[in-house]
Short mmCIF file of C-alpha atoms and ligand atoms in Angstrom, two decimals:
data_model
loop_
_atom_site.label_atom_id
_atom_site.label_comp_id
_atom_site.label_asym_id
_atom_site.label_seq_id
_atom_site.Cartn_x
_atom_site.Cartn_y
_atom_site.Cartn_z
CA UNK A 224 2.08 5.41 8.89
CA UNK A 225 5.77 5.07 8.14
CA UNK A 226 7.25 8.26 6.71
CA UNK A 227 10.59 8.90 5.06
CA UNK A 228 11.33 12.59 5.27
CA UNK A 229 14.18 13.57 2.95
CA UNK A 230 16.27 10.55 3.97
CA UNK A 231 19.75 10.09 2.56
CA UNK A 232 22.23 7.30 3.10
CA UNK A 233 25.82 7.73 1.93
CA UNK A 234 28.07 4.80 2.80
CA UNK A 235 31.60 5.56 4.04
CA UNK A 236 33.06 4.73 0.61
CA UNK A 237 30.98 7.54 -0.87
CA UNK A 238 28.22 5.40 -2.43
CA UNK A 239 24.95 7.29 -2.17
CA UNK A 240 22.49 4.40 -1.80
CA UNK A 241 19.46 6.54 -0.97
CA UNK A 242 19.18 10.16 -1.95
CA UNK A 243 16.59 12.48 -0.39
CA UNK A 244 13.90 9.82 -0.14
CA UNK A 245 10.39 11.03 0.60
CA UNK A 246 7.78 8.32 1.02
CA UNK A 247 4.67 7.64 3.05
CA UNK A 248 3.50 4.09 3.71
CA UNK A 249 -0.12 4.37 4.81
CA UNK A 250 -1.57 2.63 7.87
CA UNK A 251 -2.94 -0.83 7.24
CA UNK A 252 -1.50 -0.93 3.74
CA UNK A 253 1.21 -2.99 2.11
CA UNK A 254 3.64 -0.67 0.36
CA UNK A 255 6.15 -2.36 -1.91
CA UNK A 256 9.56 -0.94 -2.78
CA UNK A 257 10.58 -2.31 -6.14
CA UNK A 258 13.39 -1.44 -8.49
CA UNK A 259 16.52 -2.69 -10.19
CA UNK A 260 19.40 -4.25 -8.28
CA UNK A 261 21.35 -1.71 -6.24
CA UNK A 262 18.66 1.00 -6.23
CA UNK A 263 18.66 1.20 -2.44
CA UNK A 264 15.62 -0.89 -1.48
CA UNK A 265 17.28 -2.90 1.28
CA UNK A 266 19.14 0.12 2.58
CA UNK A 267 15.82 2.01 2.81
CA UNK A 268 14.13 -0.87 4.64
CA UNK A 269 16.93 -1.39 7.10
CA UNK A 270 17.03 2.29 7.95
CA UNK A 271 13.49 1.96 9.30
CA UNK A 272 14.53 -0.40 12.10
CA UNK A 273 17.95 1.26 12.34
CA UNK A 274 19.98 -1.73 11.27
CA UNK A 275 21.45 1.01 9.06
CA UNK A 276 21.59 4.61 10.30
CA UNK A 277 20.53 7.34 7.85
CA UNK A 278 23.13 9.97 7.04
CA UNK A 279 20.48 12.68 7.10
CA UNK A 280 16.73 13.15 7.16
CA UNK A 281 14.28 11.38 9.44
CA UNK A 282 12.01 8.38 9.49
CA UNK A 283 8.80 8.45 11.50
CA UNK A 284 6.51 5.74 12.87
CA UNK A 285 3.24 7.59 13.23
CA UNK A 286 4.64 10.89 14.44
CA UNK A 287 7.56 9.50 16.44
CA UNK A 288 11.01 9.90 14.99
CA UNK A 289 12.84 6.58 14.95
CA UNK A 290 16.11 8.47 15.49
CA UNK A 291 14.86 9.40 18.97
CA UNK A 292 14.05 5.81 19.95
CA UNK A 293 16.24 3.17 21.53
CA UNK A 294 17.16 0.90 18.56
CA UNK A 295 16.51 -2.33 20.49
CA UNK A 296 13.06 -1.15 21.62
CA UNK A 297 12.34 0.11 18.10
CA UNK A 298 13.13 -3.32 16.63
CA UNK A 299 10.78 -5.02 19.07
CA UNK A 300 7.95 -2.88 17.75
CA UNK A 301 8.54 -3.88 14.17
CA UNK A 302 8.17 -7.39 12.71
CA UNK A 303 11.01 -8.22 10.34
CA UNK A 304 10.93 -10.98 7.72
CA UNK A 305 13.99 -11.67 5.60
CA UNK A 306 14.86 -13.85 2.63
CA UNK A 307 15.54 -17.49 3.65
CA UNK A 308 13.59 -16.78 6.86
CA UNK A 309 16.78 -16.51 8.94
CA UNK A 310 15.58 -18.97 11.59
CA UNK A 311 17.78 -20.00 14.51
CA UNK A 312 18.95 -23.48 13.47
CA UNK A 313 19.32 -24.93 16.99
CA UNK A 314 15.91 -23.83 18.21
CA UNK A 315 12.65 -25.64 17.48
CA UNK A 316 10.09 -23.99 15.24
CA UNK A 317 7.95 -23.01 18.25
CA UNK A 318 10.99 -21.58 20.04
CA UNK A 319 11.88 -19.60 16.94
CA UNK A 320 8.39 -18.13 16.75
CA UNK A 321 8.27 -17.45 20.51
CA UNK A 322 11.65 -15.69 20.63
CA UNK A 323 10.38 -12.12 20.72
CA UNK A 324 7.41 -12.62 23.10
CA UNK A 325 9.75 -14.39 25.58
CA UNK A 326 12.24 -11.55 25.24
CA UNK A 327 9.41 -9.12 25.92
CA UNK A 328 8.60 -10.94 29.19
CA UNK A 329 5.89 -13.42 28.16
CA UNK A 330 5.87 -16.73 30.09
CA UNK A 331 7.69 -19.38 28.07
CA UNK A 332 4.79 -21.84 28.21
CA UNK A 333 2.25 -19.24 27.08
CA UNK A 334 4.53 -18.02 24.31
CA UNK A 335 5.03 -21.57 22.99
CA UNK A 336 1.26 -22.21 22.95
CA UNK A 337 0.72 -18.92 21.10
CA UNK A 338 3.47 -19.94 18.68
CA UNK A 339 1.49 -23.07 17.76
CA UNK A 340 -1.58 -20.92 17.07
CA UNK A 341 0.50 -18.66 14.85
CA UNK A 342 1.81 -21.65 12.91
CA UNK A 343 -1.77 -22.56 12.05
CA UNK A 344 -2.44 -18.97 11.06
CA UNK A 345 0.32 -19.11 8.45
CA UNK A 346 -0.86 -22.47 7.12
CA UNK A 347 1.40 -24.91 8.99
CA UNK A 348 0.26 -27.81 11.19
CA UNK A 349 0.81 -27.45 14.94
CA UNK A 350 2.85 -30.65 14.85
CA UNK A 351 5.66 -28.67 13.22
CA UNK A 352 6.20 -26.85 16.53
CA UNK A 353 8.72 -29.41 17.78
CA UNK A 354 10.67 -29.72 14.55
CA UNK A 355 13.90 -27.90 13.73
CA UNK A 356 14.25 -25.53 10.75
CA UNK A 357 16.29 -28.02 8.70
CA UNK A 358 13.35 -30.44 8.85
CA UNK A 359 11.16 -27.97 6.90
CA UNK A 360 11.07 -27.08 3.21
CA UNK A 361 12.11 -23.59 2.08
CA UNK A 362 8.48 -22.50 1.70
CA UNK A 363 7.58 -23.82 5.14
CA UNK A 364 10.54 -21.98 6.66
CA UNK A 365 9.35 -18.77 5.02
CA UNK A 366 5.95 -19.25 6.66
CA UNK A 367 7.66 -19.69 10.02
CA UNK A 368 9.54 -16.45 9.33
CA UNK A 369 6.19 -14.68 8.87
CA UNK A 370 4.78 -16.31 12.05
CA UNK A 371 7.84 -15.18 13.99
CA UNK A 372 7.45 -11.61 12.75
CA UNK A 373 3.79 -11.63 13.82
CA UNK A 374 4.45 -13.14 17.26
CA UNK A 375 4.90 -9.89 19.12
CA UNK A 376 1.75 -8.45 17.46
CA UNK A 377 3.68 -5.60 15.87
CA UNK A 378 1.80 -2.80 14.20
CA UNK A 379 4.51 -2.49 11.57
CA UNK A 380 6.21 -5.13 9.48
CA UNK A 381 9.23 -4.98 7.19
CA UNK A 382 9.69 -7.75 4.66
CA UNK A 383 12.87 -8.06 2.57
CA UNK A 384 12.38 -10.36 -0.43
CA UNK A 385 10.35 -12.69 1.82
CA UNK A 386 9.25 -15.09 -0.92
CA UNK A 387 12.21 -15.07 -3.27
CA UNK A 388 14.09 -18.16 -2.06
CA UNK A 389 11.43 -20.65 -3.19
CA UNK A 390 10.30 -22.04 -6.52
CA UNK A 391 7.63 -20.15 -8.52
CA UNK A 392 4.72 -22.41 -7.55
CA UNK A 393 5.43 -22.27 -3.81
CA UNK A 394 6.09 -18.58 -4.19
CA UNK A 395 2.66 -17.98 -5.72
CA UNK A 396 1.06 -20.01 -2.91
CA UNK A 397 2.91 -18.03 -0.24
CA UNK A 398 1.86 -14.77 -1.89
CA UNK A 399 -1.80 -15.83 -2.02
CA UNK A 400 -1.74 -16.97 1.60
CA UNK A 401 -0.03 -13.78 2.65
CA UNK A 402 -2.65 -11.65 0.89
CA UNK A 403 -5.40 -13.51 2.76
CA UNK A 404 -3.55 -13.08 6.05
CA UNK A 405 -2.99 -9.36 5.46
CA UNK A 406 -6.68 -8.88 4.58
CA UNK A 407 -7.32 -10.22 8.09
CA UNK A 408 -4.59 -8.51 10.11
CA UNK A 409 -4.22 -5.20 8.21
CA UNK A 410 -0.65 -4.46 9.33
CA UNK A 411 1.31 -1.48 8.05
CA UNK A 412 3.90 -3.23 5.90
CA UNK A 413 6.82 -2.19 3.75
CA UNK A 414 8.05 -4.99 1.52
CA UNK A 415 11.09 -5.03 -0.74
CA UNK A 416 11.22 -7.05 -3.94
CA UNK A 417 13.01 -6.80 -7.26
CA UNK A 418 10.11 -8.63 -8.94
CA UNK A 419 7.62 -6.23 -10.50
CA UNK A 420 4.93 -8.93 -10.83
CA UNK A 421 5.17 -9.67 -7.11
CA UNK A 422 4.97 -5.94 -6.40
CA UNK A 423 1.85 -5.50 -8.55
CA UNK A 424 0.21 -8.57 -7.05
CA UNK A 425 0.82 -7.77 -3.39
CA UNK A 426 1.10 -4.01 -3.10
CA UNK A 427 -1.71 -1.65 -2.15
CA UNK A 428 0.85 0.92 -3.28
CA UNK A 429 4.03 0.34 -5.22
CA UNK A 430 7.05 2.62 -5.06
CA UNK A 431 9.25 2.14 -8.13
CA UNK A 432 12.80 3.20 -7.24
CA UNK A 433 15.62 4.08 -9.57
CA UNK A 434 19.33 3.55 -8.95
CA UNK A 435 20.54 6.28 -6.62
CA UNK A 436 17.66 5.69 -4.21
CA UNK A 437 14.94 8.00 -5.47
CA UNK A 438 11.28 7.11 -5.97
CA UNK A 439 10.36 7.33 -9.64
CA UNK A 440 6.66 6.77 -8.95
CA UNK A 441 4.44 5.80 -6.00
CA UNK A 442 1.01 4.62 -7.06
CA UNK A 443 -1.50 1.78 -6.90
CA UNK A 444 -0.70 -1.14 -9.23
CA UNK A 445 -3.54 -0.19 -11.58
CA UNK A 446 -2.38 3.44 -11.76
CA UNK A 447 1.18 2.35 -12.46
CA UNK A 448 0.14 0.12 -15.33
CA UNK A 449 -2.27 2.66 -16.79
CA UNK A 450 -0.10 5.70 -16.30
CA UNK A 451 3.64 5.15 -15.89
CA UNK A 452 5.27 8.42 -14.89
CA UNK A 453 8.21 8.15 -17.30
CA UNK A 454 10.05 5.81 -19.62
CA UNK A 455 12.09 4.30 -16.76
CA UNK A 456 8.90 3.20 -14.97
CA UNK A 457 7.33 2.04 -18.24
CA UNK A 458 10.40 -0.07 -19.07
CA UNK A 459 10.58 -1.47 -15.57
CA UNK A 460 6.92 -2.49 -15.69
CA UNK A 461 7.78 -4.47 -18.80
CA UNK A 462 5.65 -5.63 -21.68
CA UNK A 463 2.00 -6.75 -21.65
CA UNK A 464 0.97 -3.74 -19.60
CA UNK A 465 -2.40 -3.50 -21.32
CA UNK A 466 -3.14 -7.14 -20.63
CA UNK A 467 -1.87 -6.99 -17.05
CA UNK A 468 -4.00 -3.91 -16.39
CA UNK A 469 -7.02 -6.13 -16.99
CA UNK A 470 -6.06 -7.91 -13.77
CA UNK A 471 -7.22 -4.80 -11.90
CA UNK A 472 -10.54 -4.37 -13.73
CA UNK A 473 -13.37 -6.25 -12.04
CA UNK A 474 -15.89 -8.12 -14.20
CA UNK A 475 -18.68 -6.29 -12.33
CA UNK A 476 -21.43 -7.71 -14.50
CA UNK A 477 -19.89 -6.20 -17.65
CA UNK A 478 -19.92 -9.50 -19.50
CA UNK A 479 -23.10 -11.38 -20.24
CA UNK A 480 -22.83 -15.15 -19.85
CA UNK A 481 -24.16 -17.57 -22.45
CA UNK A 482 -25.94 -20.84 -21.66
CA UNK A 483 -23.85 -23.86 -22.58
CA UNK A 484 -25.15 -27.36 -23.24
CA UNK A 485 -23.22 -29.78 -21.05
CA UNK A 486 -22.40 -33.44 -20.55
CA UNK A 487 -21.81 -35.21 -17.24
CA UNK A 488 -18.69 -37.11 -16.26
CA UNK A 489 -19.37 -40.84 -16.14
CA UNK A 490 -22.29 -40.60 -18.58
CA UNK A 491 -22.27 -40.66 -22.41
CA UNK A 492 -22.34 -37.38 -24.38
CA UNK A 493 -26.06 -36.60 -24.96
CA UNK A 494 -27.06 -37.68 -28.48
CA UNK A 495 -28.07 -34.17 -29.61
CA UNK A 496 -24.53 -32.92 -28.85
CA UNK A 497 -22.79 -35.74 -30.73
CA UNK A 498 -21.90 -33.55 -33.73
CA UNK A 499 -20.43 -30.69 -31.65
CA UNK A 500 -16.65 -30.30 -31.87
CA UNK A 501 -16.34 -29.66 -28.11
CA UNK A 502 -18.75 -30.27 -25.22
CA UNK A 503 -18.26 -29.01 -21.66
CA UNK A 504 -18.27 -31.72 -19.00
CA UNK A 505 -19.51 -31.15 -15.42
CA UNK A 506 -19.28 -33.43 -12.41
CA UNK A 507 -22.40 -34.42 -10.51
CA UNK A 508 -22.04 -31.32 -8.31
CA UNK A 509 -22.33 -29.07 -11.41
CA UNK A 510 -18.61 -28.18 -11.33
CA UNK A 511 -16.82 -28.01 -14.70
CA UNK A 512 -14.12 -30.66 -15.07
CA UNK A 513 -12.97 -30.22 -18.70
CA UNK A 514 -13.98 -30.34 -22.36
CA UNK A 515 -14.58 -33.42 -24.45
CA UNK A 516 -14.56 -34.10 -28.21
CA UNK A 517 -17.66 -36.29 -28.67
CA UNK A 518 -16.08 -38.02 -31.69
CA UNK A 519 -13.36 -39.47 -29.42
CA UNK A 520 -15.73 -41.03 -26.89
CA UNK A 521 -17.75 -44.16 -27.09
CA UNK A 522 -19.86 -44.69 -24.00
CA UNK A 523 -19.42 -42.95 -20.65
CA UNK A 524 -17.05 -39.95 -20.51
CA UNK A 525 -13.98 -40.80 -18.46
CA UNK A 526 -11.30 -38.50 -17.06
CA UNK A 527 -8.80 -39.53 -19.74
CA UNK A 528 -11.17 -38.14 -22.40
CA UNK A 529 -11.01 -34.64 -20.93
CA UNK A 530 -9.08 -31.70 -22.31
CA UNK A 531 -7.97 -29.67 -19.28
CA UNK A 532 -6.34 -26.72 -21.02
CA UNK A 533 -9.05 -24.17 -20.15
CA UNK A 534 -8.83 -21.99 -17.05
CA UNK A 535 -11.99 -21.20 -15.09
CA UNK A 536 -12.91 -17.63 -14.15
CA UNK A 537 -15.08 -16.73 -11.19
CA UNK A 538 -17.87 -14.34 -12.15
CA UNK A 539 -16.62 -11.86 -9.50
CA UNK A 540 -12.98 -11.91 -10.63
CA UNK A 541 -11.19 -9.68 -13.11
CA UNK A 542 -11.42 -9.13 -16.85
CA UNK A 543 -7.96 -10.70 -17.17
CA UNK A 544 -9.15 -14.00 -15.75
CA UNK A 545 -12.36 -14.02 -17.73
CA UNK A 546 -10.50 -13.25 -20.98
CA UNK A 547 -7.93 -15.91 -20.15
CA UNK A 548 -10.69 -18.48 -19.65
CA UNK A 549 -11.88 -17.83 -23.23
CA UNK A 550 -8.39 -17.78 -24.77
CA UNK A 551 -7.30 -20.97 -23.01
CA UNK A 552 -10.43 -22.98 -23.75
CA UNK A 553 -10.17 -25.52 -26.60
CA UNK A 554 -13.68 -24.50 -27.70
CA UNK A 555 -12.74 -20.79 -27.27
CA UNK A 556 -15.73 -20.53 -24.93
CA UNK A 557 -14.45 -19.55 -21.49
CA UNK A 558 -15.91 -21.27 -18.46
CA UNK A 559 -17.30 -19.07 -15.68
CA UNK A 560 -18.11 -20.39 -12.21
CA UNK A 561 -19.43 -18.95 -8.95
CA UNK A 562 -17.54 -18.78 -5.68
CA UNK A 563 -18.31 -22.44 -4.95
CA UNK A 564 -17.02 -23.55 -8.34
CA UNK A 565 -20.52 -24.22 -9.73
CA UNK A 566 -20.88 -23.66 -13.48
CA UNK A 567 -22.60 -20.38 -14.43
CA UNK A 568 -22.12 -20.06 -18.21
CA UNK A 569 -19.53 -19.33 -20.88
CA UNK A 570 -18.05 -16.26 -22.54
CA UNK A 571 -16.21 -15.69 -25.80
CA UNK A 572 -13.13 -13.52 -26.22
CA UNK A 573 -15.08 -11.19 -28.51
CA UNK A 574 -17.76 -10.51 -25.88
CA UNK A 575 -15.04 -9.81 -23.30
CA UNK A 576 -13.18 -7.50 -25.68
CA UNK A 577 -16.43 -5.73 -26.60
CA UNK A 578 -17.08 -5.17 -22.87
CA UNK A 579 -13.56 -3.77 -22.54
CA UNK A 580 -14.30 -1.05 -25.07
CA UNK A 581 -16.19 0.73 -22.31
CA UNK A 582 -13.47 0.42 -19.67
CA UNK A 583 -11.68 3.63 -18.78
CA UNK A 584 -7.91 3.24 -18.63
CA UNK A 585 -6.59 5.72 -16.07
N1 LIG B 367 27.88 -1.43 3.31
C1 LIG B 367 27.93 -0.84 2.12
N2 LIG B 367 28.98 -0.10 1.74
C2 LIG B 367 29.03 0.53 0.54
N3 LIG B 367 28.05 0.45 -0.37
C3 LIG B 367 26.99 -0.29 -0.05
C4 LIG B 367 26.85 -0.99 1.19
N4 LIG B 367 25.67 -1.63 1.22
C5 LIG B 367 25.08 -1.37 0.03
N5 LIG B 367 25.86 -0.58 -0.72
C6 LIG B 367 25.56 -0.04 -2.06
O1 LIG B 367 24.39 0.77 -1.96
C7 LIG B 367 23.58 0.61 -3.12
C8 LIG B 367 22.19 0.16 -2.68
O2 LIG B 367 22.28 -1.15 -2.11
P1 LIG B 367 20.99 -1.94 -1.59
O3 LIG B 367 21.44 -3.22 -1.04
O4 LIG B 367 20.20 -1.04 -0.71
O5 LIG B 367 20.22 -2.13 -2.97
P2 LIG B 367 18.98 -3.05 -3.34
O6 LIG B 367 18.08 -2.20 -4.16
O7 LIG B 367 18.41 -3.65 -2.11
O8 LIG B 367 19.67 -4.13 -4.27
P3 LIG B 367 19.35 -5.69 -4.56
O9 LIG B 367 18.01 -5.75 -5.24
O10 LIG B 367 20.45 -6.11 -5.47
O11 LIG B 367 19.37 -6.39 -3.22
C9 LIG B 367 24.32 -0.37 -4.01
O12 LIG B 367 25.06 0.37 -4.94
C10 LIG B 367 25.22 -1.09 -3.06
O13 LIG B 367 26.39 -1.56 -3.72
#
């Protein structure tokens, strides 16, 4: 656990960046600090590894006060990932990742081999080990930054806007990969972001901070959306809260699936479906590939006949995804698949909404 106990930081010019902060980041959880620009997120994070010294109060790792530790030793115990990765430009990727283990006394050769394993862990090929940072894309560099932070097997990790320097698609990929990695490694992490959607997606707990460095609310993403503590938190969460809350409600068998007559890619639409406005098309492995308007085909269904606008929901996902599958489908029948992508049935928005009537919001 990382604990802030009444921590204040006043800069020499009198700016109070953090004011009496009390916060507990639980073991094995990812706690996100989120809030508007200048609310003291980075100052709070950097006080944990003493890149910034608190003016008063104490920060504890477990039950050890960081103020009593040697700052260099403290930093070796905590992985640190920053925006733009901050890699050493003249060192290879493997050398970058191996920096801390070598500093801690690991044999260079062993550390470099472990670095290659870590690269794979964060989704990069081992062949990147010998490249230099400038030979990697921004997203790849961010992955290296995560690998480097993990290299000394720290129990704690601090991440300051780790995914913000890349485009939205790469960012979403990095977030998904990081969630999978964290499910595996279960580190105690504090992450800073100014992006509320990122906070809600990644955080086990989210601390919404207000300018002046106080926590307005610390809660799970679902609790925040369902029960914002005050109008500042509600405004910061933004619009669509009701819809976004659905992202935290599991389908859990609430919605009954309907059988759907289907066509097969590469074969003609079956004659008895010829008058339907839309027919779902599967591939030969029973995976949905799109919808077709029978009136526009003549002979075998080809890929260019397909309407691809509909999203697919897995039957074990959330009500948000299952509702989205219905709303995005040209037939308004949402496609539901199993974990392997095999077609299970369809849903309509009205059945999803009817199922939502029974969902408790709090
Ligand atoms: N070295 C400094 N001297 C004086 N004031 C500072 C210093 N560093 C930060 N501040 C001020 O402290 C406040 C908090 O800054 P901090 O960087 O912690 O905010 P933040 O929430 O991380 O912001 P952002 O999202 O914009 O990065 C701001 O008002 C900032 O101007």
